[in-house]
């Protein structure tokens, strides 16, 4: 994994932590791995992050690292949310997330991202599927569709070029 891919991993973890979804340990583990591989480049923040505990210590250090190395090329929250959707899909398929837990996450993401068009049907279908069994299949189709697009996307623009609102609208109850 190259440095930019590693920074993307940290940026995703920071995004999740900032929104209250991810554990601080994920950022700490990232720093520990950098130290283990002797890739910290004498960066004191990485050394401090490796020994940090709790969100109050972890978040400012991790954000500083992402900002310093990404700078103007910092990834947007929308892109990071898309990559989070890919992780959520894998966790859902593995049984680590449920429709109810996803409903909470997707609702919070939808608001935090200021209601992006691509998240409308996924969030709606998940919410409805928690109460109405007929929405489970449309939710599954939309989740697969959106996660698949984000898995392949290298940017928000790349995702938007491939995304079709008509396809999303097709993932509805009969």
Tab-separated table of N, CA and C in Angstrom:
chain	number	residue	atom	x	y	z
A	1	UNK	N	0.861	-1.178	0.000
A	1	UNK	CA	0.000	0.000	0.000
A	1	UNK	C	0.904	1.236	0.000
A	2	UNK	N	0.639	2.161	-0.925
A	2	UNK	CA	1.477	3.355	-0.982
A	2	UNK	C	1.027	4.387	0.058
A	3	UNK	N	1.808	5.470	0.172
A	3	UNK	CA	1.533	6.484	1.186
A	3	UNK	C	0.152	7.121	1.022
A	4	UNK	N	-0.266	7.395	-0.219
A	4	UNK	CA	-1.576	8.020	-0.426
A	4	UNK	C	-2.709	7.072	-0.034
A	5	UNK	N	-2.553	5.788	-0.338
A	5	UNK	CA	-3.568	4.818	0.075
A	5	UNK	C	-3.633	4.737	1.593
A	6	UNK	N	-2.468	4.783	2.248
A	6	UNK	CA	-2.435	4.757	3.711
A	6	UNK	C	-3.100	6.010	4.284
A	7	UNK	N	-2.836	7.155	3.675
A	7	UNK	CA	-3.474	8.394	4.137
A	7	UNK	C	-4.978	8.357	3.908
A	8	UNK	N	-5.411	7.731	2.830
A	8	UNK	CA	-6.839	7.576	2.581
A	8	UNK	C	-7.466	6.730	3.686
A	9	UNK	N	-6.787	5.660	4.075
A	9	UNK	CA	-7.286	4.825	5.180
A	9	UNK	C	-7.447	5.643	6.453
A	10	UNK	N	-6.438	6.464	6.754
A	10	UNK	CA	-6.515	7.307	7.951
A	10	UNK	C	-7.631	8.346	7.793
A	11	UNK	N	-7.758	8.947	6.629
A	11	UNK	CA	-8.801	9.953	6.403
A	11	UNK	C	-10.191	9.354	6.595
A	12	UNK	N	-10.394	8.146	6.116
A	12	UNK	CA	-11.683	7.456	6.305
A	12	UNK	C	-11.938	7.225	7.790
A	13	UNK	N	-10.919	6.773	8.505
A	13	UNK	CA	-11.054	6.526	9.945
A	13	UNK	C	-11.355	7.822	10.694
A	14	UNK	N	-10.707	8.921	10.316
A	14	UNK	CA	-10.935	10.221	10.956
A	14	UNK	C	-12.362	10.691	10.687
A	15	UNK	N	-12.817	10.556	9.452
A	15	UNK	CA	-14.183	10.936	9.100
A	15	UNK	C	-15.190	10.173	9.964
A	16	UNK	N	-15.007	8.871	10.068
A	16	UNK	CA	-15.924	8.053	10.850
A	16	UNK	C	-15.879	8.434	12.328
A	17	UNK	N	-14.689	8.683	12.831
A	17	UNK	CA	-14.530	9.057	14.237
A	17	UNK	C	-15.189	10.411	14.507
A	18	UNK	N	-14.991	11.362	13.601
A	18	UNK	CA	-15.564	12.698	13.750
A	18	UNK	C	-17.093	12.642	13.808
A	19	UNK	N	-17.704	11.723	13.055
A	19	UNK	CA	-19.164	11.599	13.060
A	19	UNK	C	-19.688	10.630	14.127
A	20	UNK	N	-18.778	10.069	14.896
A	20	UNK	CA	-19.179	9.183	15.977
A	20	UNK	C	-19.431	7.747	15.570
A	21	UNK	N	-18.914	7.320	14.406
A	21	UNK	CA	-19.159	5.967	13.917
A	21	UNK	C	-18.030	4.994	14.211
A	22	UNK	N	-16.824	5.482	14.227
A	22	UNK	CA	-15.683	4.574	14.303
A	22	UNK	C	-14.944	4.684	15.613
A	23	UNK	N	-14.208	3.649	15.939
A	23	UNK	CA	-13.418	3.677	17.171
A	23	UNK	C	-12.108	4.447	16.963
A	24	UNK	N	-11.665	5.108	18.017
A	24	UNK	CA	-10.387	5.825	17.976
A	24	UNK	C	-9.236	4.857	17.719
A	25	UNK	N	-9.405	3.613	18.142
A	25	UNK	CA	-8.346	2.612	17.975
A	25	UNK	C	-7.946	2.411	16.517
A	26	UNK	N	-8.855	2.647	15.598
A	26	UNK	CA	-8.518	2.460	14.181
A	26	UNK	C	-7.423	3.437	13.750
A	27	UNK	N	-7.499	4.667	14.228
A	27	UNK	CA	-6.461	5.657	13.924
A	27	UNK	C	-5.145	5.290	14.625
A	28	UNK	N	-5.260	4.842	15.866
A	28	UNK	CA	-4.069	4.440	16.624
A	28	UNK	C	-3.400	3.255	15.938
A	29	UNK	N	-4.197	2.291	15.525
A	29	UNK	CA	-3.642	1.119	14.831
A	29	UNK	C	-2.925	1.518	13.545
A	30	UNK	N	-3.460	2.518	12.847
A	30	UNK	CA	-2.819	3.024	11.633
A	30	UNK	C	-1.418	3.538	11.964
A	31	UNK	N	-1.321	4.340	13.027
A	31	UNK	CA	-0.030	4.914	13.424
A	31	UNK	C	0.935	3.833	13.897
A	32	UNK	N	0.439	2.878	14.655
A	32	UNK	CA	1.290	1.779	15.136
A	32	UNK	C	1.865	1.005	13.957
A	33	UNK	N	1.041	0.762	12.948
A	33	UNK	CA	1.515	0.043	11.758
A	33	UNK	C	2.590	0.840	11.033
A	34	UNK	N	2.417	2.150	10.946
A	34	UNK	CA	3.444	3.004	10.321
A	34	UNK	C	4.762	2.905	11.094
A	35	UNK	N	4.667	2.902	12.412
A	35	UNK	CA	5.883	2.769	13.229
A	35	UNK	C	6.507	1.391	13.051
A	36	UNK	N	5.680	0.369	13.037
A	36	UNK	CA	6.186	-1.003	12.892
A	36	UNK	C	6.958	-1.171	11.579
A	37	UNK	N	6.454	-0.535	10.538
A	37	UNK	CA	7.101	-0.634	9.223
A	37	UNK	C	8.183	0.434	9.021
A	38	UNK	N	8.418	1.234	10.092
A	38	UNK	CA	9.412	2.310	10.050
A	38	UNK	C	9.113	3.291	8.917
A	39	UNK	N	7.835	3.660	8.811
A	39	UNK	CA	7.393	4.561	7.750
A	39	UNK	C	6.914	5.919	8.276
A	40	UNK	N	7.172	6.200	9.551
A	40	UNK	CA	6.659	7.450	10.113
A	40	UNK	C	7.473	8.664	9.702
A	41	UNK	N	8.687	8.443	9.169
A	41	UNK	CA	9.498	9.562	8.694
A	41	UNK	C	9.790	10.585	9.773
A	42	UNK	N	9.996	10.145	10.996
A	42	UNK	CA	10.271	11.043	12.136
A	42	UNK	C	9.152	12.043	12.397
A	43	UNK	N	7.928	11.693	12.016
A	43	UNK	CA	6.771	12.554	12.251
A	43	UNK	C	6.303	12.349	13.688
A	44	UNK	N	6.515	13.371	14.514
A	44	UNK	CA	6.175	13.272	15.928
A	44	UNK	C	4.684	13.018	16.138
A	45	UNK	N	3.820	13.602	15.277
A	45	UNK	CA	2.377	13.376	15.429
A	45	UNK	C	2.021	11.906	15.252
A	46	UNK	N	2.689	11.219	14.341
A	46	UNK	CA	2.429	9.787	14.151
A	46	UNK	C	2.864	9.019	15.389
A	47	UNK	N	4.022	9.376	15.952
A	47	UNK	CA	4.508	8.734	17.177
A	47	UNK	C	3.511	8.972	18.315
A	48	UNK	N	3.049	10.210	18.455
A	48	UNK	CA	2.077	10.531	19.513
A	48	UNK	C	0.740	9.825	19.280
A	49	UNK	N	0.314	9.755	18.022
A	49	UNK	CA	-0.940	9.076	17.709
A	49	UNK	C	-0.875	7.597	18.077
A	50	UNK	N	0.267	6.991	17.888
A	50	UNK	CA	0.422	5.562	18.200
A	50	UNK	C	0.203	5.270	19.681
A	51	UNK	N	0.407	6.256	20.519
A	51	UNK	CA	0.225	6.031	21.958
A	51	UNK	C	-0.980	6.783	22.526
A	52	UNK	N	-1.746	7.430	21.668
A	52	UNK	CA	-2.910	8.199	22.117
A	52	UNK	C	-4.038	7.283	22.565
A	53	UNK	N	-4.845	7.799	23.473
A	53	UNK	CA	-6.003	7.049	23.963
A	53	UNK	C	-7.209	7.970	24.006
A	54	UNK	N	-8.311	7.494	23.521
A	54	UNK	CA	-9.553	8.256	23.578
A	54	UNK	C	-9.656	9.268	22.456
A	55	UNK	N	-10.877	9.596	22.122
A	55	UNK	CA	-11.163	10.478	20.998
A	55	UNK	C	-10.542	11.857	21.175
A	56	UNK	N	-10.495	12.371	22.411
A	56	UNK	CA	-9.960	13.711	22.646
A	56	UNK	C	-8.478	13.817	22.310
A	57	UNK	N	-7.735	12.743	22.465
A	57	UNK	CA	-6.321	12.731	22.087
A	57	UNK	C	-6.141	12.342	20.629
A	58	UNK	N	-6.883	11.347	20.194
A	58	UNK	CA	-6.696	10.767	18.867
A	58	UNK	C	-7.122	11.708	17.744
A	59	UNK	N	-8.311	12.266	17.842
A	59	UNK	CA	-8.869	13.038	16.736
A	59	UNK	C	-8.001	14.229	16.306
A	60	UNK	N	-7.542	15.087	17.229
A	60	UNK	CA	-6.726	16.221	16.775
A	60	UNK	C	-5.409	15.788	16.112
A	61	UNK	N	-4.783	14.750	16.631
A	61	UNK	CA	-3.534	14.263	16.039
A	61	UNK	C	-3.773	13.686	14.648
A	62	UNK	N	-4.795	12.853	14.542
A	62	UNK	CA	-5.088	12.221	13.251
A	62	UNK	C	-5.496	13.269	12.215
A	63	UNK	N	-6.302	14.244	12.618
A	63	UNK	CA	-6.696	15.307	11.690
A	63	UNK	C	-5.487	16.125	11.238
A	64	UNK	N	-4.561	16.387	12.159
A	64	UNK	CA	-3.351	17.150	11.816
A	64	UNK	C	-2.494	16.389	10.800
A	65	UNK	N	-2.400	15.083	10.967
A	65	UNK	CA	-1.614	14.260	10.037
A	65	UNK	C	-2.247	14.294	8.645
A	66	UNK	N	-3.552	14.087	8.578
A	66	UNK	CA	-4.249	14.112	7.288
A	66	UNK	C	-4.093	15.478	6.634
A	67	UNK	N	-4.281	16.529	7.393
A	67	UNK	CA	-4.182	17.891	6.847
A	67	UNK	C	-2.772	18.180	6.328
A	68	UNK	N	-1.762	17.779	7.093
A	68	UNK	CA	-0.381	18.067	6.698
A	68	UNK	C	-0.002	17.352	5.405
A	69	UNK	N	-0.388	16.093	5.275
A	69	UNK	CA	0.039	15.318	4.114
A	69	UNK	C	-0.903	15.427	2.918
A	70	UNK	N	-2.159	15.711	3.171
A	70	UNK	CA	-3.120	15.861	2.077
A	70	UNK	C	-3.231	17.307	1.627
A	71	UNK	N	-3.221	18.230	2.592
A	71	UNK	CA	-3.308	19.647	2.271
A	71	UNK	C	-4.477	19.960	1.364
A	72	UNK	N	-4.183	20.610	0.255
A	72	UNK	CA	-5.225	21.013	-0.696
A	72	UNK	C	-5.880	19.801	-1.356
A	73	UNK	N	-5.221	18.658	-1.297
A	73	UNK	CA	-5.773	17.444	-1.903
A	73	UNK	C	-6.580	16.626	-0.888
A	74	UNK	N	-7.004	17.278	0.175
A	74	UNK	CA	-7.794	16.596	1.195
A	74	UNK	C	-9.069	16.036	0.564
A	75	UNK	N	-9.430	14.836	0.953
A	75	UNK	CA	-10.616	14.168	0.421
A	75	UNK	C	-11.876	14.774	1.025
A	76	UNK	N	-12.899	14.929	0.209
A	76	UNK	CA	-14.159	15.513	0.683
A	76	UNK	C	-14.909	14.528	1.581
A	77	UNK	N	-15.738	15.083	2.440
A	77	UNK	CA	-16.567	14.241	3.306
A	77	UNK	C	-17.462	13.327	2.480
A	78	UNK	N	-17.927	13.813	1.349
A	78	UNK	CA	-18.797	12.990	0.509
A	78	UNK	C	-18.046	11.765	-0.017
A	79	UNK	N	-16.820	11.953	-0.450
A	79	UNK	CA	-16.006	10.828	-0.916
A	79	UNK	C	-15.734	9.844	0.231
A	80	UNK	N	-15.370	10.382	1.390
A	80	UNK	CA	-15.094	9.527	2.552
A	80	UNK	C	-16.349	8.768	2.975
A	81	UNK	N	-17.504	9.415	2.886
A	81	UNK	CA	-18.775	8.743	3.204
A	81	UNK	C	-19.033	7.612	2.219
A	82	UNK	N	-18.729	7.851	0.947
A	82	UNK	CA	-18.907	6.804	-0.053
A	82	UNK	C	-18.052	5.586	0.248
A	83	UNK	N	-16.816	5.812	0.640
A	83	UNK	CA	-15.927	4.696	0.984
A	83	UNK	C	-16.412	4.008	2.265
A	84	UNK	N	-17.015	4.790	3.161
A	84	UNK	CA	-17.612	4.227	4.369
A	84	UNK	C	-18.788	3.325	4.003
A	85	UNK	N	-19.579	3.716	3.013
A	85	UNK	CA	-20.703	2.899	2.540
A	85	UNK	C	-20.182	1.533	2.069
A	86	UNK	N	-19.042	1.528	1.395
A	86	UNK	CA	-18.439	0.261	0.939
A	86	UNK	C	-18.115	-0.615	2.148
A	87	UNK	N	-17.525	-0.021	3.183
A	87	UNK	CA	-17.216	-0.769	4.413
A	87	UNK	C	-18.492	-1.272	5.093
A	88	UNK	N	-19.507	-0.426	5.117
A	88	UNK	CA	-20.769	-0.812	5.747
A	88	UNK	C	-21.413	-1.987	5.018
A	89	UNK	N	-21.336	-1.983	3.704
A	89	UNK	CA	-21.902	-3.087	2.913
A	89	UNK	C	-21.210	-4.397	3.283
A	90	UNK	N	-19.890	-4.373	3.361
A	90	UNK	CA	-19.135	-5.581	3.733
A	90	UNK	C	-19.496	-6.026	5.151
A	91	UNK	N	-19.636	-5.068	6.061
A	91	UNK	CA	-19.998	-5.402	7.443
A	91	UNK	C	-21.413	-5.966	7.513
A	92	UNK	N	-22.313	-5.437	6.719
A	92	UNK	CA	-23.691	-5.919	6.671
A	92	UNK	C	-23.734	-7.351	6.145
A	93	UNK	N	-23.014	-7.598	5.065
A	93	UNK	CA	-22.982	-8.949	4.485
A	93	UNK	C	-22.341	-9.958	5.435
A	94	UNK	N	-21.416	-9.492	6.261
A	94	UNK	CA	-20.753	-10.371	7.227
A	94	UNK	C	-21.547	-10.505	8.531
A	95	UNK	N	-22.662	-9.770	8.641
A	95	UNK	CA	-23.493	-9.863	9.839
A	95	UNK	C	-23.035	-8.967	10.982
A	96	UNK	N	-22.089	-8.063	10.728
A	96	UNK	CA	-21.613	-7.157	11.779
A	96	UNK	C	-22.472	-5.893	11.877
A	97	UNK	N	-23.260	-5.630	10.850
A	97	UNK	CA	-24.220	-4.517	10.866
A	97	UNK	C	-25.591	-5.090	10.536
A	98	UNK	N	-26.614	-4.477	11.108
A	98	UNK	CA	-27.996	-4.891	10.840
A	98	UNK	C	-28.714	-3.760	10.113
A	99	UNK	N	-29.907	-4.049	9.651
A	99	UNK	CA	-30.683	-3.007	9.003
A	99	UNK	C	-30.963	-1.869	9.987
A	100	UNK	N	-31.229	-2.208	11.234
A	100	UNK	CA	-31.507	-1.177	12.247
A	100	UNK	C	-30.270	-0.321	12.514
A	101	UNK	N	-29.099	-0.934	12.630
A	101	UNK	CA	-27.887	-0.145	12.878
A	101	UNK	C	-27.529	0.695	11.655
A	102	UNK	N	-27.758	0.151	10.473
A	102	UNK	CA	-27.505	0.916	9.247
A	102	UNK	C	-28.444	2.103	9.130
A	103	UNK	N	-29.690	1.928	9.556
A	103	UNK	CA	-30.652	3.023	9.497
A	103	UNK	C	-30.148	4.223	10.292
A	104	UNK	N	-29.609	3.984	11.469
A	104	UNK	CA	-29.070	5.066	12.300
A	104	UNK	C	-27.887	5.732	11.591
A	105	UNK	N	-26.995	4.937	11.062
A	105	UNK	CA	-25.795	5.457	10.395
A	105	UNK	C	-26.168	6.231	9.135
A	106	UNK	N	-26.993	5.642	8.294
A	106	UNK	CA	-27.350	6.292	7.032
A	106	UNK	C	-28.126	7.592	7.256
A	107	UNK	N	-28.987	7.609	8.253
A	107	UNK	CA	-29.731	8.832	8.574
A	107	UNK	C	-28.769	9.937	8.993
A	108	UNK	N	-27.793	9.602	9.830
A	108	UNK	CA	-26.816	10.592	10.273
A	108	UNK	C	-25.938	11.052	9.111
A	109	UNK	N	-25.514	10.119	8.270
A	109	UNK	CA	-24.701	10.478	7.098
A	109	UNK	C	-25.471	11.399	6.160
A	110	UNK	N	-26.720	11.061	5.915
A	110	UNK	CA	-27.563	11.827	5.004
A	110	UNK	C	-27.633	13.297	5.448
A	111	UNK	N	-27.841	13.494	6.736
A	111	UNK	CA	-27.903	14.857	7.276
A	111	UNK	C	-26.530	15.535	7.227
A	112	UNK	N	-25.498	14.817	7.655
A	112	UNK	CA	-24.143	15.387	7.723
A	112	UNK	C	-23.633	15.825	6.358
A	113	UNK	N	-24.069	15.133	5.316
A	113	UNK	CA	-23.619	15.451	3.958
A	113	UNK	C	-24.552	16.443	3.255
A	114	UNK	N	-25.530	16.943	3.973
A	114	UNK	CA	-26.498	17.897	3.445
A	114	UNK	C	-27.349	17.287	2.332
A	115	UNK	N	-27.795	16.059	2.558
A	115	UNK	CA	-28.794	15.379	1.734
A	115	UNK	C	-28.406	15.185	0.268
A	116	UNK	N	-27.312	14.470	0.012
A	116	UNK	CA	-26.927	14.245	-1.399
A	116	UNK	C	-27.940	13.352	-2.121
A	117	UNK	N	-28.123	13.630	-3.391
A	117	UNK	CA	-29.092	12.916	-4.218
A	117	UNK	C	-28.850	11.401	-4.218
A	118	UNK	N	-27.589	10.977	-4.255
A	118	UNK	CA	-27.271	9.561	-4.351
A	118	UNK	C	-27.610	8.782	-3.078
A	119	UNK	N	-27.835	9.480	-1.980
A	119	UNK	CA	-28.116	8.800	-0.713
A	119	UNK	C	-29.608	8.755	-0.383
A	120	UNK	N	-30.426	9.414	-1.205
A	120	UNK	CA	-31.865	9.498	-0.943
A	120	UNK	C	-32.503	8.114	-0.860
A	121	UNK	N	-32.397	7.332	-1.912
A	121	UNK	CA	-33.093	6.045	-1.981
A	121	UNK	C	-32.503	5.033	-0.990
A	122	UNK	N	-31.204	5.045	-0.819
A	122	UNK	CA	-30.579	4.106	0.115
A	122	UNK	C	-31.054	4.372	1.537
A	123	UNK	N	-31.020	5.629	1.947
A	123	UNK	CA	-31.454	5.983	3.295
A	123	UNK	C	-32.944	5.689	3.490
A	124	UNK	N	-33.740	6.062	2.512
A	124	UNK	CA	-35.193	5.849	2.570
A	124	UNK	C	-35.527	4.362	2.646
A	125	UNK	N	-34.948	3.579	1.742
A	125	UNK	CA	-35.260	2.148	1.723
A	125	UNK	C	-34.820	1.451	3.000
A	126	UNK	N	-33.700	1.868	3.550
A	126	UNK	CA	-33.241	1.261	4.800
A	126	UNK	C	-34.219	1.588	5.929
A	127	UNK	N	-34.615	2.860	6.009
A	127	UNK	CA	-35.570	3.263	7.045
A	127	UNK	C	-36.873	2.472	6.918
A	128	UNK	N	-37.409	2.382	5.713
A	128	UNK	CA	-38.665	1.665	5.506
A	128	UNK	C	-38.522	0.162	5.758
A	129	UNK	N	-37.366	-0.406	5.378
A	129	UNK	CA	-37.152	-1.849	5.531
A	129	UNK	C	-37.085	-2.284	6.992
A	130	UNK	N	-36.789	-1.351	7.890
A	130	UNK	CA	-36.757	-1.727	9.310
A	130	UNK	C	-38.154	-2.054	9.830
A	131	UNK	N	-39.191	-1.547	9.119
A	131	UNK	CA	-40.577	-1.786	9.538
A	131	UNK	C	-41.416	-2.574	8.533
A	132	UNK	N	-41.052	-2.506	7.243
A	132	UNK	CA	-41.868	-3.105	6.189
A	132	UNK	C	-41.006	-4.080	5.387
A	133	UNK	N	-41.305	-5.356	5.502
A	133	UNK	CA	-40.497	-6.398	4.856
A	133	UNK	C	-40.389	-6.225	3.338
A	134	UNK	N	-41.410	-5.647	2.715
A	134	UNK	CA	-41.382	-5.456	1.262
A	134	UNK	C	-40.236	-4.550	0.801
A	135	UNK	N	-39.686	-3.766	1.705
A	135	UNK	CA	-38.596	-2.850	1.341
A	135	UNK	C	-37.211	-3.477	1.496
A	136	UNK	N	-37.137	-4.698	2.036
A	136	UNK	CA	-35.833	-5.330	2.226
A	136	UNK	C	-35.118	-5.574	0.902
A	137	UNK	N	-35.812	-6.142	-0.081
A	137	UNK	CA	-35.174	-6.417	-1.384
A	137	UNK	C	-34.765	-5.118	-2.094
A	138	UNK	N	-35.628	-4.097	-2.153
A	138	UNK	CA	-35.184	-2.839	-2.764
A	138	UNK	C	-33.983	-2.219	-2.028
A	139	UNK	N	-33.981	-2.327	-0.697
A	139	UNK	CA	-32.835	-1.829	0.065
A	139	UNK	C	-31.563	-2.568	-0.344
A	140	UNK	N	-31.649	-3.896	-0.391
A	140	UNK	CA	-30.488	-4.716	-0.767
A	140	UNK	C	-29.964	-4.333	-2.150
A	141	UNK	N	-30.863	-4.147	-3.107
A	141	UNK	CA	-30.450	-3.784	-4.469
A	141	UNK	C	-29.770	-2.414	-4.493
A	142	UNK	N	-30.356	-1.460	-3.788
A	142	UNK	CA	-29.779	-0.109	-3.771
A	142	UNK	C	-28.443	-0.091	-3.029
A	143	UNK	N	-28.351	-0.828	-1.937
A	143	UNK	CA	-27.107	-0.894	-1.159
A	143	UNK	C	-25.996	-1.497	-2.028
A	144	UNK	N	-26.320	-2.557	-2.727
A	144	UNK	CA	-25.347	-3.187	-3.622
A	144	UNK	C	-24.927	-2.219	-4.729
A	145	UNK	N	-25.884	-1.520	-5.294
A	145	UNK	CA	-25.620	-0.578	-6.380
A	145	UNK	C	-24.709	0.560	-5.911
A	146	UNK	N	-25.089	1.219	-4.843
A	146	UNK	CA	-24.330	2.382	-4.355
A	146	UNK	C	-22.941	1.961	-3.873
A	147	UNK	N	-22.859	0.891	-3.099
A	147	UNK	CA	-21.551	0.429	-2.607
A	147	UNK	C	-20.645	0.017	-3.765
A	148	UNK	N	-21.223	-0.618	-4.779
A	148	UNK	CA	-20.439	-1.022	-5.942
A	148	UNK	C	-19.859	0.167	-6.693
A	149	UNK	N	-20.655	1.211	-6.846
A	149	UNK	CA	-20.164	2.419	-7.513
A	149	UNK	C	-19.053	3.089	-6.713
A	150	UNK	N	-19.255	3.206	-5.397
A	150	UNK	CA	-18.231	3.837	-4.565
A	150	UNK	C	-16.966	2.989	-4.486
A	151	UNK	N	-17.102	1.689	-4.538
A	151	UNK	CA	-15.917	0.822	-4.489
A	151	UNK	C	-14.994	1.093	-5.672
A	152	UNK	N	-15.582	1.429	-6.811
A	152	UNK	CA	-14.813	1.673	-8.032
A	152	UNK	C	-14.397	3.133	-8.206
A	153	UNK	N	-15.044	4.034	-7.494
A	153	UNK	CA	-14.821	5.471	-7.695
A	153	UNK	C	-13.511	5.947	-7.096
A	154	UNK	N	-12.816	6.795	-7.858
A	154	UNK	CA	-11.584	7.422	-7.387
A	154	UNK	C	-11.817	8.847	-6.915
A	155	UNK	N	-13.037	9.350	-7.125
A	155	UNK	CA	-13.385	10.712	-6.730
A	155	UNK	C	-14.903	10.835	-6.727
A	156	UNK	N	-15.387	11.933	-6.181
A	156	UNK	CA	-16.826	12.194	-6.210
A	156	UNK	C	-17.275	12.355	-7.662
A	157	UNK	N	-16.487	13.054	-8.454
A	157	UNK	CA	-16.833	13.256	-9.869
A	157	UNK	C	-16.925	11.920	-10.607
A	158	UNK	N	-16.011	11.015	-10.309
A	158	UNK	CA	-16.030	9.685	-10.918
A	158	UNK	C	-17.322	8.948	-10.535
A	159	UNK	N	-17.687	9.021	-9.260
A	159	UNK	CA	-18.927	8.401	-8.804
A	159	UNK	C	-20.123	9.019	-9.519
A	160	UNK	N	-20.175	10.346	-9.532
A	160	UNK	CA	-21.317	11.043	-10.126
A	160	UNK	C	-21.475	10.735	-11.608
A	161	UNK	N	-20.369	10.516	-12.284
A	161	UNK	CA	-20.419	10.184	-13.707
A	161	UNK	C	-21.090	8.831	-13.932
A	162	UNK	N	-20.910	7.910	-12.999
A	162	UNK	CA	-21.459	6.554	-13.135
A	162	UNK	C	-22.853	6.401	-12.514
A	163	UNK	N	-23.164	7.269	-11.567
A	163	UNK	CA	-24.420	7.143	-10.833
A	163	UNK	C	-25.605	7.536	-11.706
A	164	UNK	N	-26.678	6.771	-11.576
A	164	UNK	CA	-27.915	7.066	-12.289
A	164	UNK	C	-29.066	7.130	-11.287
A	165	UNK	N	-29.683	8.300	-11.175
A	165	UNK	CA	-30.837	8.431	-10.293
A	165	UNK	C	-31.970	7.532	-10.763
A	166	UNK	N	-32.095	7.327	-12.076
A	166	UNK	CA	-33.129	6.447	-12.610
A	166	UNK	C	-32.914	5.018	-12.118
A	167	UNK	N	-31.651	4.584	-12.081
A	167	UNK	CA	-31.357	3.239	-11.565
A	167	UNK	C	-31.747	3.153	-10.091
A	168	UNK	N	-31.414	4.171	-9.318
A	168	UNK	CA	-31.794	4.186	-7.904
A	168	UNK	C	-33.313	4.170	-7.743
A	169	UNK	N	-33.995	4.966	-8.526
A	169	UNK	CA	-35.451	5.003	-8.438
A	169	UNK	C	-36.072	3.642	-8.792
A	170	UNK	N	-35.373	2.849	-9.583
A	170	UNK	CA	-35.837	1.508	-9.918
A	170	UNK	C	-35.767	0.523	-8.750
A	171	UNK	N	-35.039	0.917	-7.705
A	171	UNK	CA	-34.932	0.066	-6.513
A	171	UNK	C	-35.999	0.480	-5.513
A	172	UNK	N	-37.235	0.203	-5.897
A	172	UNK	CA	-38.371	0.589	-5.076
A	172	UNK	C	-39.362	-0.576	-5.053
A	173	UNK	N	-40.327	-0.503	-4.178
A	173	UNK	CA	-41.339	-1.549	-4.084
A	173	UNK	C	-42.232	-1.464	-5.313
A	174	UNK	N	-42.385	-2.618	-5.976
A	174	UNK	CA	-43.100	-2.864	-7.142
A	174	UNK	C	-44.059	-2.031	-7.766
